[in-house]
């Protein structure tokens, strides 16, 4: 019974969020079990171009370090905000969500080449958080019960938290920058005088991922609780 309940809950997770978080957890488990090493996963343009190790274009987004606080912190935020985006502004638009993944991953890969970053998963998480926060500007957040602020400040609060932990903020800045580029091109520029929609999901992606019908038992996460934990809870203003 417990297994069936767990399986049902797992299958209730929207497909993109389920696939990405599962891939991250399995990759970390494989490293912990010493089936593979981080040296086989990290982003290295020379190995990709000269040795044709093209899997590194994907695997560098899947490894968040060994199991510990940093890994759990990233996984929680990745799961929550990826899921809320997919169930919120991207609900019924799986192809557009996949295209955002591809667009963000491509930009990060290009920028990562110049700033010598070898793992881009954390930056990708910050990108998801940034896009969600800009699309939900009226949600009030609470971080560890110490700070109260509105959602658009969340990526900057996370960057400050990384700084306090002694981590490089280059990763956070990259995620914020790529998230802002996507948000501007998708949400801001099309609504400007003389603007237009530059980001268009290719037809082949729409054909592969968009489904015409929704599951009647679909149960999305409430956006009033965006963090789901003491460091990310929130509520909508005026609610």
Coordinates of N, CA and C in Angstrom, one line a residue, residues 24-103:
X24 N 18.7 14.0 -11.9 CA 19.7 14.6 -10.9 C 19.9 13.6 -9.8
X25 N 18.9 13.1 -9.2 CA 19.0 12.2 -8.1 C 19.8 10.9 -8.5
X26 N 19.4 10.3 -9.6 CA 20.1 9.1 -10.1 C 21.6 9.4 -10.4
X27 N 21.9 10.5 -11.0 CA 23.3 10.9 -11.3 C 24.1 11.0 -10.0
X28 N 23.5 11.7 -9.0 CA 24.2 11.8 -7.7 C 24.4 10.4 -7.0
X29 N 23.4 9.6 -7.1 CA 23.5 8.2 -6.5 C 24.6 7.4 -7.2
X30 N 24.7 7.6 -8.5 CA 25.7 6.8 -9.3 C 27.1 7.3 -8.8
X31 N 27.2 8.6 -8.6 CA 28.5 9.1 -8.1 C 28.8 8.6 -6.7
X32 N 27.8 8.6 -5.8 CA 28.0 8.2 -4.5 C 28.4 6.7 -4.4
X33 N 27.8 5.9 -5.3 CA 28.1 4.5 -5.4 C 29.4 4.2 -6.2
X34 N 30.0 5.2 -6.6 CA 31.3 5.1 -7.4 C 31.1 4.3 -8.7
X35 N 29.9 4.4 -9.3 CA 29.7 3.8 -10.6 C 30.3 4.7 -11.7
X36 N 30.2 6.0 -11.4 CA 30.8 7.0 -12.3 C 31.5 8.0 -11.4
X37 N 32.3 8.9 -12.0 CA 33.0 10.0 -11.2 C 32.6 11.3 -11.8
X38 N 32.7 12.4 -11.0 CA 32.4 13.7 -11.5 C 33.2 14.1 -12.7
X39 N 34.4 13.5 -12.8 CA 35.3 13.8 -13.9 C 34.7 13.3 -15.3
X40 N 33.8 12.4 -15.2 CA 33.1 12.0 -16.4 C 31.9 12.8 -16.8
X41 N 31.5 13.8 -15.9 CA 30.3 14.5 -16.1 C 30.5 16.0 -16.3
X42 N 31.6 16.6 -15.9 CA 31.8 18.0 -15.9 C 31.9 18.6 -17.3
X43 N 31.5 19.9 -17.4 CA 31.5 20.6 -18.7 C 33.0 20.9 -19.1
X44 N 33.4 20.4 -20.3 CA 34.7 20.6 -20.8 C 34.6 20.7 -22.3
X45 N 34.6 22.0 -22.8 CA 34.5 22.2 -24.3 C 35.5 21.4 -25.1
X46 N 36.7 21.3 -24.6 CA 37.7 20.6 -25.4 C 37.4 19.1 -25.6
X47 N 37.0 18.5 -24.5 CA 36.7 17.1 -24.6 C 35.4 16.9 -25.4
X48 N 34.5 17.8 -25.4 CA 33.3 17.7 -26.2 C 33.6 17.8 -27.7
X49 N 34.4 18.8 -28.0 CA 34.7 19.0 -29.4 C 35.7 18.1 -30.0
X50 N 36.8 17.8 -29.3 CA 37.8 16.9 -29.8 C 37.6 15.4 -29.6
X51 N 37.0 15.1 -28.4 CA 36.8 13.7 -28.1 C 35.4 13.2 -28.3
X52 N 34.5 14.2 -28.8 CA 33.1 13.9 -29.0 C 32.4 13.4 -27.8
X53 N 32.7 13.9 -26.6 CA 32.1 13.5 -25.4 C 30.8 14.4 -25.1
X54 N 29.9 14.3 -26.1 CA 28.8 15.2 -26.1 C 27.8 15.1 -24.9
X55 N 27.9 13.9 -24.2 CA 27.0 13.8 -23.0 C 27.3 14.8 -21.9
X56 N 28.5 15.4 -22.0 CA 28.9 16.4 -21.0 C 28.0 17.7 -21.1
X57 N 27.4 17.9 -22.3 CA 26.5 19.0 -22.5 C 25.3 18.9 -21.6
X58 N 24.9 17.6 -21.2 CA 23.7 17.4 -20.4 C 24.1 17.0 -19.0
X59 N 25.1 16.2 -18.8 CA 25.4 15.7 -17.4 C 25.9 16.8 -16.5
X60 N 26.5 17.9 -17.1 CA 27.0 18.9 -16.2 C 25.8 19.7 -15.5
X61 N 24.6 19.5 -16.0 CA 23.4 20.1 -15.4 C 22.7 19.1 -14.4
X62 N 23.3 17.9 -14.3 CA 22.6 16.9 -13.4 C 23.3 16.6 -12.1
X63 N 24.5 17.1 -11.9 CA 25.3 16.8 -10.7 C 25.4 18.1 -9.9
X64 N 25.0 18.0 -8.6 CA 25.0 19.1 -7.7 C 26.0 18.9 -6.5
X65 N 26.9 18.0 -6.7 CA 27.9 17.7 -5.7 C 27.4 16.5 -4.8
X66 N 28.3 16.0 -3.9 CA 27.9 14.9 -3.1 C 26.7 15.2 -2.2
X67 N 26.1 14.1 -1.7 CA 25.0 14.2 -0.8 C 25.3 15.0 0.4
X68 N 24.6 16.0 0.7 CA 24.9 16.9 1.9 C 23.9 18.0 1.8
X69 N 24.2 19.0 2.7 CA 23.2 20.2 2.8 C 23.1 20.9 1.5
X70 N 24.2 21.1 0.8 CA 24.1 21.9 -0.5 C 23.3 21.1 -1.5
X71 N 23.5 19.8 -1.6 CA 22.7 19.0 -2.5 C 21.2 19.0 -2.2
X72 N 20.9 18.8 -0.9 CA 19.5 18.8 -0.5 C 18.8 20.2 -0.8
X73 N 19.6 21.2 -0.4 CA 19.1 22.6 -0.6 C 18.7 22.9 -2.1
X74 N 19.6 22.5 -3.0 CA 19.4 22.7 -4.4 C 18.3 21.8 -4.9
X75 N 18.2 20.5 -4.5 CA 17.1 19.7 -4.9 C 15.7 20.1 -4.5
X76 N 15.6 20.7 -3.3 CA 14.4 21.2 -2.8 C 13.9 22.3 -3.7
X77 N 14.8 23.3 -3.9 CA 14.4 24.5 -4.7 C 14.2 24.1 -6.2
X78 N 15.0 23.2 -6.7 CA 14.8 22.7 -8.1 C 13.4 22.1 -8.2
X79 N 13.1 21.2 -7.3 CA 11.8 20.5 -7.4 C 10.6 21.4 -7.3
X80 N 10.7 22.3 -6.2 CA 9.5 23.1 -6.0 C 9.3 24.1 -7.1
X81 N 10.3 24.8 -7.5 CA 10.1 25.9 -8.4 C 9.9 25.4 -9.9
X82 N 10.6 24.3 -10.2 CA 10.4 23.7 -11.5 C 8.9 23.2 -11.6
X83 N 8.5 22.6 -10.5 CA 7.1 22.0 -10.5 C 6.1 23.1 -10.6
X84 N 6.3 24.2 -9.8 CA 5.3 25.3 -9.9 C 5.3 26.0 -11.2
X85 N 6.4 26.2 -11.8 CA 6.4 26.7 -13.2 C 5.6 25.9 -14.1
X86 N 5.9 24.5 -14.1 CA 5.2 23.6 -15.0 C 3.7 23.5 -14.7
X87 N 3.3 23.6 -13.5 CA 1.9 23.5 -13.1 C 1.2 24.9 -13.2
X88 N 2.0 26.0 -13.3 CA 1.5 27.3 -13.2 C 1.4 27.9 -14.6
X89 N 2.4 28.8 -14.9 CA 2.4 29.5 -16.2 C 2.6 28.6 -17.4
X90 N 3.2 27.4 -17.2 CA 3.4 26.5 -18.3 C 2.4 25.3 -18.3
X91 N 1.4 25.4 -17.5 CA 0.4 24.3 -17.5 C -0.2 24.2 -18.9
X92 N -0.2 23.0 -19.4 CA -0.8 22.7 -20.8 C 0.2 23.2 -21.9
X93 N 1.4 23.6 -21.5 CA 2.4 24.1 -22.5 C 3.7 23.4 -22.2
X94 N 3.7 22.1 -22.2 CA 4.9 21.3 -21.9 C 6.0 21.6 -22.9
X95 N 5.6 21.7 -24.2 CA 6.6 22.0 -25.2 C 7.3 23.3 -25.0
X96 N 6.6 24.4 -24.6 CA 7.2 25.7 -24.3 C 8.1 25.6 -23.1
X97 N 7.7 24.7 -22.1 CA 8.6 24.5 -20.9 C 9.9 23.8 -21.3
X98 N 9.8 22.8 -22.2 CA 11.0 22.1 -22.7 C 11.9 23.1 -23.5
X99 N 11.2 24.0 -24.2 CA 12.0 24.9 -25.0 C 12.7 25.9 -24.1
X100 N 12.1 26.3 -23.0 CA 12.8 27.2 -22.0 C 14.0 26.5 -21.5
X101 N 13.9 25.2 -21.2 CA 15.0 24.4 -20.7 C 16.1 24.4 -21.8
X102 N 15.8 24.2 -23.0 CA 16.8 24.2 -24.1 C 17.4 25.6 -24.3
X103 N 16.6 26.6 -24.3 CA 17.1 28.0 -24.4 C 18.0 28.3 -23.3

